[in-house]
Coordinates of C-alpha atoms in Angstrom, one line a residue:
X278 CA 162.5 6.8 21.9
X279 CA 160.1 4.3 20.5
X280 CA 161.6 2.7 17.0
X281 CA 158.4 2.8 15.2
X282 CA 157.1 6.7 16.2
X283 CA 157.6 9.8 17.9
X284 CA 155.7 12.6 19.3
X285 CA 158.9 15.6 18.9
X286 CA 157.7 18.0 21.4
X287 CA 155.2 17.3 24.2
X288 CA 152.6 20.0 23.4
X289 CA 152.4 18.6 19.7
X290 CA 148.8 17.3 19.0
X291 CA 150.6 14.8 15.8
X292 CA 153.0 11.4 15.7
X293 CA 155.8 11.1 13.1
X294 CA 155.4 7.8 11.7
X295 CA 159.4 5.9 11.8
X296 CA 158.3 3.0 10.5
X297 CA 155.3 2.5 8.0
X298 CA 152.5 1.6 10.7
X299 CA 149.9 -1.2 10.2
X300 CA 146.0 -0.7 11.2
X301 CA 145.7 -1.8 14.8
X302 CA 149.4 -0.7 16.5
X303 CA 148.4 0.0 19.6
X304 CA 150.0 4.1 20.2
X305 CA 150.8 6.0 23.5
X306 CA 149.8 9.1 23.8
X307 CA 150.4 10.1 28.0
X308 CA 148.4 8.0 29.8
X309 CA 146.1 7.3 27.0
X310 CA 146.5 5.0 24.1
X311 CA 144.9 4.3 20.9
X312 CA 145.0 2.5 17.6
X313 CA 145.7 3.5 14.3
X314 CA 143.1 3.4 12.3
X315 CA 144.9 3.3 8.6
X316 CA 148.3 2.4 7.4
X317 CA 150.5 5.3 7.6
X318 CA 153.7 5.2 5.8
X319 CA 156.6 6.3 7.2
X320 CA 157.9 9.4 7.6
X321 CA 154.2 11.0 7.5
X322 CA 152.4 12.5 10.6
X323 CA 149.0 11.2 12.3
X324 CA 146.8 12.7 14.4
X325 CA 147.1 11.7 18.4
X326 CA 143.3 13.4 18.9
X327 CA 140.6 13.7 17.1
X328 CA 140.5 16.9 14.8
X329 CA 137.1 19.4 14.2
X330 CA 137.7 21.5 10.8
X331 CA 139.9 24.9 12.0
X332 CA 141.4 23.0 14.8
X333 CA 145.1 23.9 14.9
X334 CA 148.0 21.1 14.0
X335 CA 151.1 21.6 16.5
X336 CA 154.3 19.7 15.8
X337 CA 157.6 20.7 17.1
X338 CA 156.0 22.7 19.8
X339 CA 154.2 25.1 17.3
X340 CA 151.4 25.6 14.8
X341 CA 152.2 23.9 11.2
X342 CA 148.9 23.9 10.0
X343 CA 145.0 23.6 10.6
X344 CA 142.5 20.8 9.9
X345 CA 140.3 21.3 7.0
X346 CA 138.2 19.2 7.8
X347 CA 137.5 16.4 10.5
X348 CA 140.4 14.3 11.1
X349 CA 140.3 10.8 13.2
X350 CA 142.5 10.1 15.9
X351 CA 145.1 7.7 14.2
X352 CA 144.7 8.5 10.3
X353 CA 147.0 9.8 8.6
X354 CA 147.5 14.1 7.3
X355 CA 147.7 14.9 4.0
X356 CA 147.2 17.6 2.1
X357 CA 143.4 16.9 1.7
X358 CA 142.9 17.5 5.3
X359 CA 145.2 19.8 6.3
X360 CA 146.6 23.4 5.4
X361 CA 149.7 26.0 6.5
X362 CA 149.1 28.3 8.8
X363 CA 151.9 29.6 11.5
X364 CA 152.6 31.9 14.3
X365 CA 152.3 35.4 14.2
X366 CA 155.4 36.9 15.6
X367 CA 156.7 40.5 16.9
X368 CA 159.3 41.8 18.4
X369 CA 159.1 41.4 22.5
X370 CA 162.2 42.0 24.0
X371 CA 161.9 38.5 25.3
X372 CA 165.6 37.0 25.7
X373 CA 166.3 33.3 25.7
X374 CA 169.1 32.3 27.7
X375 CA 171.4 29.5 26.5
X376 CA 173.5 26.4 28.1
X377 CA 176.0 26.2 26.0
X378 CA 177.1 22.2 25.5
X379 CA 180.4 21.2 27.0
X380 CA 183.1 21.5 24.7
X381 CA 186.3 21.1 27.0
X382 CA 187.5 17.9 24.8
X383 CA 187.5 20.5 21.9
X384 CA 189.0 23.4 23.7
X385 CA 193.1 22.7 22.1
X386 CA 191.7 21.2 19.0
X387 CA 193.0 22.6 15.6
X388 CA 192.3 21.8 12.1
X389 CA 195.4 22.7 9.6
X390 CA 194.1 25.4 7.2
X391 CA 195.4 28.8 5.0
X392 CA 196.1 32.1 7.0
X393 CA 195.5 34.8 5.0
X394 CA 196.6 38.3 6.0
X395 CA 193.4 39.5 7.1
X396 CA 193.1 37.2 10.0
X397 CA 190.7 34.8 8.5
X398 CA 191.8 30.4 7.8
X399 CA 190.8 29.2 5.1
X400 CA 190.1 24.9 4.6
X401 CA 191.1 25.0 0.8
X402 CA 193.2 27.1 -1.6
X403 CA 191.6 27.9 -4.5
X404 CA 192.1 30.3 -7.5
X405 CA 189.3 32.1 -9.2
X406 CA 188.3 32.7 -12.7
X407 CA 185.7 35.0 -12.7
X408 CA 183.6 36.5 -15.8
X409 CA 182.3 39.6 -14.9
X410 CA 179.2 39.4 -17.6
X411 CA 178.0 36.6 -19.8
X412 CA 180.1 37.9 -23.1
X413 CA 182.9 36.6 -21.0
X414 CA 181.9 33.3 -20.7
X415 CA 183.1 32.0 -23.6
X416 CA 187.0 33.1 -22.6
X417 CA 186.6 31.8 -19.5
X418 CA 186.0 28.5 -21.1
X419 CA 188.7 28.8 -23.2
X420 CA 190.8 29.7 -20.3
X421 CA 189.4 26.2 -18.5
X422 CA 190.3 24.6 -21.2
X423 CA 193.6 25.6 -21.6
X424 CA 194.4 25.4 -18.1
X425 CA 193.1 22.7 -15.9
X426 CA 194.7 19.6 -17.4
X427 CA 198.1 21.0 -18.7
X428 CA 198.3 22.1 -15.0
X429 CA 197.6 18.5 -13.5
X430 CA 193.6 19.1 -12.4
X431 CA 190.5 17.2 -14.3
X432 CA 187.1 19.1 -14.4
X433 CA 185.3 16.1 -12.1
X434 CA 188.0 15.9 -9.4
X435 CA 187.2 12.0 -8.9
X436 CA 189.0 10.7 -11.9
X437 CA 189.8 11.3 -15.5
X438 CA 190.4 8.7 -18.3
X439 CA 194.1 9.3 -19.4
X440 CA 193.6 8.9 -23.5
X441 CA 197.0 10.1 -23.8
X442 CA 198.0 7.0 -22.6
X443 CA 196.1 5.1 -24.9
X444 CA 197.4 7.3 -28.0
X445 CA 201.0 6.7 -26.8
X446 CA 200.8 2.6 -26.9
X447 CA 199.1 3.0 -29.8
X448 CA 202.1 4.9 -31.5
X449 CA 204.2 2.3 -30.0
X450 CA 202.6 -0.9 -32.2
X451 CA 200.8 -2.0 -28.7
X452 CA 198.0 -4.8 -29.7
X453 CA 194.4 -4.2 -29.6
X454 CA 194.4 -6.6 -26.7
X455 CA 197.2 -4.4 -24.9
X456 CA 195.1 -1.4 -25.4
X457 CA 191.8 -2.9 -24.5
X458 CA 193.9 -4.0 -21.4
X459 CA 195.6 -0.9 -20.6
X460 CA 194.7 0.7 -16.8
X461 CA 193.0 4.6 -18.2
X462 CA 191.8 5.6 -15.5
X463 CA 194.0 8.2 -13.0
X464 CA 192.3 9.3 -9.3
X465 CA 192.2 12.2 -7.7
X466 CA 195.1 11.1 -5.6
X467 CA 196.9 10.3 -8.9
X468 CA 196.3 13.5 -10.7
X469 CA 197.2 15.6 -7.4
X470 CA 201.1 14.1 -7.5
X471 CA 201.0 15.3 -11.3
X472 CA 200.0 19.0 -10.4
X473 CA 202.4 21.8 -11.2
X474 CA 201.3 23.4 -8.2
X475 CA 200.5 20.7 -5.6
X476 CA 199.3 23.5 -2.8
X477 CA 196.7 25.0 -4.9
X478 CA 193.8 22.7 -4.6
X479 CA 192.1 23.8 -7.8
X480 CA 191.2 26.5 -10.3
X481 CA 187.4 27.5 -10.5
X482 CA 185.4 28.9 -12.7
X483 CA 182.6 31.1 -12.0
X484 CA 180.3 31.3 -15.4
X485 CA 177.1 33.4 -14.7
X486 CA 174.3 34.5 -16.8
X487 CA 174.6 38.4 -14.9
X488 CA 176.6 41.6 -15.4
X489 CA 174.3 43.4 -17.4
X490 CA 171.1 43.7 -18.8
X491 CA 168.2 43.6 -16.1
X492 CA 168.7 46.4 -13.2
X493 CA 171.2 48.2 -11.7
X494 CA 170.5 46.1 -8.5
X495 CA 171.3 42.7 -10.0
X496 CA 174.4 43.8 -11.3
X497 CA 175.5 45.4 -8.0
X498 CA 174.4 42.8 -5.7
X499 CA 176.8 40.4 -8.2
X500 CA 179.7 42.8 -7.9
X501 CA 179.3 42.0 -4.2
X502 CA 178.8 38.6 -4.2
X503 CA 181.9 38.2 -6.5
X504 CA 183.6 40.3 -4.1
X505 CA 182.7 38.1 -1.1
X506 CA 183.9 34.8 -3.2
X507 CA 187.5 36.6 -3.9
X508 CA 187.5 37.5 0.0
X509 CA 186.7 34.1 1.1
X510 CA 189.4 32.5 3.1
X511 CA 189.4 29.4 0.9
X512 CA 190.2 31.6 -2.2
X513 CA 194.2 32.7 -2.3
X514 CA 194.1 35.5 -5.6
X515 CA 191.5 35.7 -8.7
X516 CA 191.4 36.9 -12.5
X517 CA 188.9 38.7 -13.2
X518 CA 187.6 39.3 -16.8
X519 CA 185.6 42.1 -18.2
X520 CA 184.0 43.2 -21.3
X521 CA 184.2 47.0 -20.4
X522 CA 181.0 48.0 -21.3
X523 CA 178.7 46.4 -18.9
X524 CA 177.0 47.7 -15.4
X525 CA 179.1 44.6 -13.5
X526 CA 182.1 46.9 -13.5
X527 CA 185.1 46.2 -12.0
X528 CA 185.1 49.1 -9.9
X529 CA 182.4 48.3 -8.3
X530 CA 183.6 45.0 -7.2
X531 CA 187.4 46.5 -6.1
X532 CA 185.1 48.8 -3.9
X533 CA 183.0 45.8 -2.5
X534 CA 186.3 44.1 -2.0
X535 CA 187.6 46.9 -0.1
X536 CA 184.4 47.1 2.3
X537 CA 184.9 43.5 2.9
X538 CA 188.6 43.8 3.3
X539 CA 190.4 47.1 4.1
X540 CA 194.2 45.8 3.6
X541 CA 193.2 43.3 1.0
X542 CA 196.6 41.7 -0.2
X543 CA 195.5 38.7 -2.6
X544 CA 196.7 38.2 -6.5
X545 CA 194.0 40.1 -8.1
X546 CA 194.0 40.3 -12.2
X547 CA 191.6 42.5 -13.6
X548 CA 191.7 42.5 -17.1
X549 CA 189.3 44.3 -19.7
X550 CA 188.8 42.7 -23.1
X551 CA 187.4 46.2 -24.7
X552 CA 191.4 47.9 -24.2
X553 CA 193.0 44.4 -25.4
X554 CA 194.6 44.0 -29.6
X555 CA 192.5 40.7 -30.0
X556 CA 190.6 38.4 -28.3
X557 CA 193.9 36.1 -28.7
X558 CA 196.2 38.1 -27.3
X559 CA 193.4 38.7 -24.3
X560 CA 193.3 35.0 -23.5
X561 CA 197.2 34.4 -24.1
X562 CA 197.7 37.6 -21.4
X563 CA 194.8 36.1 -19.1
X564 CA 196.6 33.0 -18.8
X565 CA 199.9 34.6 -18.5
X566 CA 199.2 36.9 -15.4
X567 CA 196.8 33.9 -13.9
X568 CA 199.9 31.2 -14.2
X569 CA 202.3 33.8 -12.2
X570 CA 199.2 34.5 -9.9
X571 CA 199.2 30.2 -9.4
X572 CA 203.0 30.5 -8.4
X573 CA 202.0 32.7 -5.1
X574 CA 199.4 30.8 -4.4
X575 CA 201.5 28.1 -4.3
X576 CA 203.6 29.3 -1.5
X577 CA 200.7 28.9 0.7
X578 CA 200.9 25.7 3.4
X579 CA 198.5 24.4 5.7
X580 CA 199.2 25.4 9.3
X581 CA 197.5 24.9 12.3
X582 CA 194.3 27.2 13.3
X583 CA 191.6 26.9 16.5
X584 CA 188.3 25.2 15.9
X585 CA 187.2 29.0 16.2
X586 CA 188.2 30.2 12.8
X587 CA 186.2 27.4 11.3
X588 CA 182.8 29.1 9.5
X589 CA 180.6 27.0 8.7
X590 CA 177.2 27.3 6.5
X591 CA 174.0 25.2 7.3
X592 CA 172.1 24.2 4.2
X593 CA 169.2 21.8 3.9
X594 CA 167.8 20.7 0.3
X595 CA 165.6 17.7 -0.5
X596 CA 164.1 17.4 2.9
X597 CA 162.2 14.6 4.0
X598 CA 160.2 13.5 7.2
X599 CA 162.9 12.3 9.1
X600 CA 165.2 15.7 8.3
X601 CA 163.9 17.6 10.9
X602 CA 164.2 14.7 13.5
X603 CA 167.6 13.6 12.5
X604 CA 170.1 15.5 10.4
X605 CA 168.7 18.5 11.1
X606 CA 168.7 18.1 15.1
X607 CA 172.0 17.3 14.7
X608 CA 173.5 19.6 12.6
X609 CA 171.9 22.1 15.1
X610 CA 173.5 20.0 17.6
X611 CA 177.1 20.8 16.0
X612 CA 176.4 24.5 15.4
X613 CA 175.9 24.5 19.1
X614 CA 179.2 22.8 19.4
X615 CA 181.3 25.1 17.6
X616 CA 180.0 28.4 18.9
X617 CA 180.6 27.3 22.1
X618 CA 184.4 27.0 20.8
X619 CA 184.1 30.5 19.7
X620 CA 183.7 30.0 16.0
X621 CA 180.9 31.1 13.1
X622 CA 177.9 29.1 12.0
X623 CA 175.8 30.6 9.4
X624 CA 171.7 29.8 8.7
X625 CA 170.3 30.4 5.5
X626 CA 166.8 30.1 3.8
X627 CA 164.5 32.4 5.1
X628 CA 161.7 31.0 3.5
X629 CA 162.2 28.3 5.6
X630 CA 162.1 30.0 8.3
X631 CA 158.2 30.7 8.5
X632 CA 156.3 29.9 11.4
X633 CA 159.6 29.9 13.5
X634 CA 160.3 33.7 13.4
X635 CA 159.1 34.5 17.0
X636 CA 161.9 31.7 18.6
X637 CA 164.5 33.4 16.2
X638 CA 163.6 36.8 17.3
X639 CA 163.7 36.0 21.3
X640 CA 167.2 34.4 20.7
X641 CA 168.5 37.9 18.8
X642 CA 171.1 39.5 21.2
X643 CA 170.2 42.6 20.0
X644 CA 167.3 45.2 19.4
X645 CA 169.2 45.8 16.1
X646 CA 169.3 42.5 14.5
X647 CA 165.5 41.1 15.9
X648 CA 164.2 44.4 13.9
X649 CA 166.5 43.6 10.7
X650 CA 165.5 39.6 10.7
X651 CA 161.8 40.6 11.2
X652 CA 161.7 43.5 7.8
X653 CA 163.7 41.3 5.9
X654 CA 160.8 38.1 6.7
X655 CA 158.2 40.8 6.5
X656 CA 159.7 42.1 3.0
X657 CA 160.1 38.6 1.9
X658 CA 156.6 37.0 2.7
X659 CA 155.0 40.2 1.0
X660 CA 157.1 39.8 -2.2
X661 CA 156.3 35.7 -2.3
X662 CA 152.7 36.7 -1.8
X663 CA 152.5 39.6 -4.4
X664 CA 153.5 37.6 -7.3
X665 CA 151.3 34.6 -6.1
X666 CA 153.8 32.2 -4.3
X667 CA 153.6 32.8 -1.2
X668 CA 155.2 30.9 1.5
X669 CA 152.6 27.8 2.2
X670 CA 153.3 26.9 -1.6
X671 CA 157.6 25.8 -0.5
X672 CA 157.3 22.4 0.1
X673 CA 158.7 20.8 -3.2
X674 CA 156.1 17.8 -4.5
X675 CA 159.2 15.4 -3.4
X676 CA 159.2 17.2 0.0
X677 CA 155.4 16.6 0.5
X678 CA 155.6 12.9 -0.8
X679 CA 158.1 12.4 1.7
X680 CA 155.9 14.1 4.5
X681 CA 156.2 17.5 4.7
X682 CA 152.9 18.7 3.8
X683 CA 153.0 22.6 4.8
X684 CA 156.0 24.4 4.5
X685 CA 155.5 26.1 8.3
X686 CA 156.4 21.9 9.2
X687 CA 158.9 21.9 6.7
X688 CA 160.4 24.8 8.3
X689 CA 160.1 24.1 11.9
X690 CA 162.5 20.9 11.2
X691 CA 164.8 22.9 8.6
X692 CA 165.1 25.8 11.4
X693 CA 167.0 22.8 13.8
X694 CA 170.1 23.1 11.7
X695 CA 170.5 26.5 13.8
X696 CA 170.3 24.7 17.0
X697 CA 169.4 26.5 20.3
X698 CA 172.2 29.5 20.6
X699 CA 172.0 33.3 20.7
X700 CA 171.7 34.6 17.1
X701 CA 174.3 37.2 17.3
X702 CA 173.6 38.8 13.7
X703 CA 171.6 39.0 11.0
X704 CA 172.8 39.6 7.2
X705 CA 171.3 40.5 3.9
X706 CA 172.1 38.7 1.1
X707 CA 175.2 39.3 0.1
X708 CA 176.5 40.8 3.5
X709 CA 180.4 39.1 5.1
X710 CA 179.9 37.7 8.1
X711 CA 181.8 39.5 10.8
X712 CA 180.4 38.3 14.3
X713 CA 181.2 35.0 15.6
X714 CA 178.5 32.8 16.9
X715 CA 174.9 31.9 15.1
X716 CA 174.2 34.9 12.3
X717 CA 171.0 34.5 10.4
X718 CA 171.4 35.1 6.5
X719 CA 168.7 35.9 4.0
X720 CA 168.8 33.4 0.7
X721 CA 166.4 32.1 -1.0
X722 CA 165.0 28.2 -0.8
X723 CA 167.1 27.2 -3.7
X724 CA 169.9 24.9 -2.7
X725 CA 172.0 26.5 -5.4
X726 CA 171.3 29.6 -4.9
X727 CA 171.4 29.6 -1.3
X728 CA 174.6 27.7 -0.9
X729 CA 176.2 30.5 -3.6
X730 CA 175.4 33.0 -0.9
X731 CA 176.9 31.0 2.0
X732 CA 180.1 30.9 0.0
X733 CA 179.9 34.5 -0.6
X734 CA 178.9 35.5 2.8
X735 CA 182.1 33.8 4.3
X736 CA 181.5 30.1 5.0
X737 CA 184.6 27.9 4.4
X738 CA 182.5 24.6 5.0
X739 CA 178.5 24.1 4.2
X740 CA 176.9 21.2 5.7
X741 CA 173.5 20.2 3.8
X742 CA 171.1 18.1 5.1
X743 CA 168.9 15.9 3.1
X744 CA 166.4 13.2 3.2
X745 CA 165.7 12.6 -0.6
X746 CA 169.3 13.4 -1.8
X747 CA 170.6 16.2 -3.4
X748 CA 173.9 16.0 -6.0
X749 CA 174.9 19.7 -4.8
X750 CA 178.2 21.4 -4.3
X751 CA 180.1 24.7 -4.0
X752 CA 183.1 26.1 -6.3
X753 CA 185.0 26.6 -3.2
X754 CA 183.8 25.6 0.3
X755 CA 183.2 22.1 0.4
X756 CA 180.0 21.0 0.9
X757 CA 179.2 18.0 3.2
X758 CA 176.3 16.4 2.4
X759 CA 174.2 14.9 5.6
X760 CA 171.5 12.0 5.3
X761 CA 168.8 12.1 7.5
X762 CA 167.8 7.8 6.8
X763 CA 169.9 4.9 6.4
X764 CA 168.2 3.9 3.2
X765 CA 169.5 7.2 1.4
X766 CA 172.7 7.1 2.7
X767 CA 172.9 3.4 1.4
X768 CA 171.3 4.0 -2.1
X769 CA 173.3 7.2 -2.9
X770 CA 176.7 6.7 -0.7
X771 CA 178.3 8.1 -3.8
X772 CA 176.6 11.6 -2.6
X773 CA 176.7 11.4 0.8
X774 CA 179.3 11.5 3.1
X775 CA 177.3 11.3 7.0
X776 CA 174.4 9.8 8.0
X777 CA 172.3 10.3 11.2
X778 CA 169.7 7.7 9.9
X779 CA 170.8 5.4 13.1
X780 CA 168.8 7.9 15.1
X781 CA 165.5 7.0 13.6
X782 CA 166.9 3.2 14.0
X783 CA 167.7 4.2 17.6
X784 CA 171.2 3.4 17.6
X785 CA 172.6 7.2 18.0
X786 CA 171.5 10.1 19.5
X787 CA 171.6 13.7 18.7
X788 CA 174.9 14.6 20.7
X789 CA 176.5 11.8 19.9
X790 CA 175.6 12.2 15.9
X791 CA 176.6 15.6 16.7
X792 CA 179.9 15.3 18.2
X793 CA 181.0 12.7 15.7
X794 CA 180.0 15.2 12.5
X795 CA 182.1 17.7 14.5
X796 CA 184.9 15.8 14.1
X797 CA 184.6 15.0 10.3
X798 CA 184.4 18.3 9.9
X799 CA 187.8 18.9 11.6
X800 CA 188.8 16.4 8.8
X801 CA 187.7 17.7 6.2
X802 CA 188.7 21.2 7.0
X803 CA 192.5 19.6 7.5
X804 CA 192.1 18.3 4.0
X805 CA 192.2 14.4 5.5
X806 CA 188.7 13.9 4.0
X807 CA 187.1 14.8 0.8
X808 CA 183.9 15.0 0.5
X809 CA 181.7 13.9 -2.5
X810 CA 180.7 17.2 -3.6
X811 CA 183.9 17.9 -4.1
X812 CA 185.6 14.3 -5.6
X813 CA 183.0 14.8 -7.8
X814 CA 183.2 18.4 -8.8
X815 CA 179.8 20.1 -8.2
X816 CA 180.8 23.3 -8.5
X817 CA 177.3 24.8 -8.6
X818 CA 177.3 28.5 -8.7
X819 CA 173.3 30.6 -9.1
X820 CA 174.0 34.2 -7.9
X821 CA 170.4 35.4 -6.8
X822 CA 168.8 38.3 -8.4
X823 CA 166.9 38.7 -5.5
X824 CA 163.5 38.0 -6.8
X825 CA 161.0 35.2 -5.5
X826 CA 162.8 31.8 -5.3
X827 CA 161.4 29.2 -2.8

C-alpha cells in the first residue's frame, strides 16, 4: 500500500488522501497516472477521473454520493461538489458464502470470567443500583453516596485524593510543610486492596430521566432495557428502587427479566418507596438489603471460560477518514476472528448502515432476519425523513472536517467493524442476543445511546472505534476504545487504549492489527488490563426513547 494514498476497492472512482498531498504528486491510477491538481489534506478523498454533474462517486466498492457539479481529476471532494446518494437494496435471496480466518492458535484459549447459572461468562462483577423513574434519583444518589467509599470504591476508578489523610496529620500537630508534603493521592490498585468486598468490581448507578411521563412505549422499552442490564453476565444481583406510582413498574421489568431469563437466580431487591414509613427508613433498608446482596456477590471468582462465551459489541463514534481504513477494518477483522471461535459479536447503528444494506442482506442466513433488518431500515429512514433529518444529514461537522462528507461514505467504512461473516440475527432495540455469530442490532448513531443498548442487548466488552476521540464508556461492559491514527492515539493516550494508526504509516496490517486486538481483549476480559473508560469511570448510560437520533 502506498504511504501517502489509497484507492480502497478497485471499482472505486476516488483516492483517500494518507498524507496531506502537494500540487504536482504524480498518482497511479491502473496503468494511467496523473497529477494532483490542489493540495488535498489528509484524510479527504480526490477524484481519480474527471467528474460531469450526476456522475456517481464509488468508494469502498459502492455509491457514496454524486457530483454536483464538474469535478477535475485530482481536486479534492467536498461538500460543495458532492452529495449522498446510495444503493437501493431488496431482498434477493442472494447468499454470500464466507472463509472463515484460521483461528487454530485460539482454538484452547480461555479468558477467566464469572459463570452465572444461566450459562452465560461474564468479564466483570458488578452490582446495580437502578432508579426505576427520575423521583428516584435523588435516593439513588444518596445511596452512592453512602456507599461507594465506605465500601473501598471512588466514583472515577483512576484515583481519589485521600483528605482523610490530610485531616488525620492535621489532628496530629503535622507542619504545614508535612501536610503540603503528604502523598494524597490513592490508585485504583490502592483502593481495590481497601475494598470490603475485593470480588465485586464496583457498584453502578443507573440515573435516567424515564419511567413515566411520555408514552407507554418509552416506559416499556426501559423496563426491558433495565431488564437486559440486570441479565447481563457482567452484572451478579441489583436493587431496584421504585416510586410506585409510575408506568416503569416493576412488574413489568420482573417479566422482561423472566423472557430474558427463565431460571433467573441473581440477588434482586425491589423496593417501593410509596409502601415505606419515611424516606429515611427507605434509604437505611435500601442499603441494608443491597450490603447483604454485596456479600453474595462476593462469593463469585473468576474461572476459566472459552473465547466462545466472549460477546462483544462493535461501536464507532467520532469517525474520521482513516476509520474506515484502519480501526474499522480491523475491528471487522477481530469480529471475524471470534465467530470463527464460536462466540457473539454484535453491530449497532443502523443509521450507519445506509448505502450498505444490500451486502448486509445477502450475508442474512435467513429469510427471517434479511426481512426484519430491511423493515426496521425501511422504518428507520422513513422516521429520519418525516421529521426532516433524514439519513444524508449523519455525518457530525467534526466527521465531515475530518473527511466524511456523506453519511452513505461514513457508513460504508463504519459497516467494516462487522467484517465479512454470516449475519446470523437481527435484533430490535432492546432485544438479548441469543445466536452466536454476527447479529445486527438496531440503535441509534449516538455513541451513548447506542453503546447503552449494546450493554443491554448482552455484550460483556464494546470495542469503539474513533478517529477524532471520544471520552465514552459503559456502567458495566468495558469499553475499549480503538484509534484509527497515530496522532490521536498520541494526543489522547489517556482515552485510548489501541491503535491501528501504523496501518495508514504502513507498519501493520489488518490481520495482524486484528489478531493483536484479539488478544487484548482476552486481557481485558481476564481483568489483566483496564481500559480507560473504565480507570476513568465513564459510566455513560442514555436509554433511547426510540425517536430520531443520528
Amino acid at each position: 500500500m502506498s504511504t501517502s494514498y489509497l484507492q480502497i476497492h478497485p471499482k472505486d472512482n476516488v483516492f483517500a488522501a494518507l498524507k496531506d498531498l502537494q500540487p504536482g504528486t504524480n498518482i497511479l491510477y491502473g496503468n494511467d497516472s496523473f497529477p494532483v491538481l490542489a493540495t488535498i489534506p489528509a484524510k479527504h478523498k480526490f477524484a481519480a477521473l474527471d467528474f460531469e454533474k450526476g456522475d456517481p462517486v464509488l468508494m469502498y466498492g459502492c455509491l457514496v454520493g454524486r457530483a454536483t457539479q464538474v469535478i477535475k481529476r485530482g481536486t479534492q471532494l467536498t461538500t460543495e461538489n458532492v452529495v449522498h446518494d446510495s444503493q437501493a437494496y431488496k431482498i434477493s435471496g442472494e447468499k454470500k458464502s464466507w472463509q472463515a480466518p484460521d483461528v487454530s492458535q485460539w482454538k484452547n484459549r480461555t479468558f477467566n470470567g464469572y459463570h452465572r447459572t444461566d450459562g452465560s461468562v461474564g468479564v466483570a462483577n458488578y452490582w446495580l443500583v437502578i432508579p426505576l423513574v427520575f423521583c428516584e434519583n435523588r435516593n439513588v444518589e444518596v445511596m452512592k453516596q453512602t456507599l461507594l467509599k465506605a465500601l473501598g470504591y471512588s466514583t472515577s476508578n483512576d484515583f481519589i485524593v485521600d483528605i482523610d489523610s490530610l485531616i488525620t496529620q492535621y489532628k496530629n500537630g503535622s507542619s504545614e510543610a508535612d501536610l503540603l508534603n503528604a502523598n494524597l493521592i490513592k490508585t485504583s490498585e490502592d483502593i481495590k486492596l481497601n475494598r470490603t468486598f475485593p470480588h465485586v468490581d464496583g457498584i453502578k448507578f443507573l440515573n435516567h430521566n424515564g419511567g413515566c411521563g411520555g408514552d407507554r412505549q418509552d416506559s416499556d422499552t426501559l423496563c426491558h432495557l433495565l431488564a437486559g442490564y440486570v441479565t447481563n453476565p457482567n452484572v451478579a444481583g441489583a436493587t431496584i428502587l421504585s416510586l410506585g406510582c409510575q408506568n416503569a413498574q416493576y412488574k413489568i421489568v420482573e417479566e422482561a427479566i423472566a423472557l430474558r431469563d427463565a431460571h433467573f437466580s441473581k440477588p434482586l431487591v425491589i423496593m417501593e418507596q410509596q409502601k415505606s414509613k419515611s424516606e429515611r427508613h427507605f434509604i437505611e433498608e435500601a442499603v441494608k438489603r443491597t450490603f447483604l446482596g454485596l456479600i453474595e456477590a462476593n462469593k463469585v471468582l473468576r474461572q476459566p471460560a472459552p473465547l466462545s462465551q466472549l460477546v462483544l459489541g462493535l461501536e464507532c463514534g467520532g469517525s474520521d477518514g482513516f476509520s474506515g481504513i484502519s480501526a474499522n477494518p480491523v475491528l471487522g477483522y477481530t469480529s471475524d476472528l471470534l465467530v470463527a471461535l464460536g462466540a457473539t459479536t454484535i453491530l449497532s447503528e443502523f443509521p450507519e448502515l445506509n448505502g450498505v444494506e444490500q451486502e448486509l442482506l445477502n450475508r442474512c442466513e435467513t429469510l427471517e432476519s434479511a426481512e426484519k433488518f430491511s423493515a426496521l431500515m425501511t422504518a428507520y429512514s422513513k422516521r429520519a425523513v418525516a421529521v426532516g433529518s433524514g439519513f444524508e444529514n449523519n455525518p457530525s461537522p467534526g466527521n465531515i472536517k475530518d473527511g466524511l462528507i456523506t453519511d452513505a461514505m461514513k457508513s460504508a467504512g463504519a459497516a467494516k467493524k462487522g467484517g465479512t461473516s454470516p449475519v446470523t440475527d437481527v435484533l430490535d432495540y432492546p432485544e438479548k442476543v441469543t445466536k452466536k455469530g454476527l447479529n445486527l442490532l438496531c440503535t441509534p448513531g449516538n455513541d451513548v445511546e447506542s453503546t447503552t443498548g449494546l450493554a443491554g442487548a448482552g455484550a460483556t466488552l464494546i470495542a469503539f472505534t474513533t478517529g477524532l476521540g471520544t471520552p465514552t464508556g459503559n456502567p458495566i461492559a468495558p469499553v475499549i476504545k480503538i484509534s484509527s491514527n497515530n496522532t490521536l492515539s498520541e494526543r489522547m493516550k489517556d482515552i485510548i487504549d489501541f491503535n491501528t494508526g501504523t496501518i495508514i504509516t504502513g507498519e501493520d496490517t489488518i490481520e495482524t492489527k486484528g489478531e493483536a486486538l484479539l488478544e487484548y481483549l482476552i486481557k481485558v476480559a481476564s481483568g489483566e488490563e483496564t481500559t480507560a473508560a473504565v480507570r476513568l469511570g465513564q459510566d455513560d448510560f442514555i436509554p433511547w426513547k426510540r425517536g430520531i437520533s443520528l
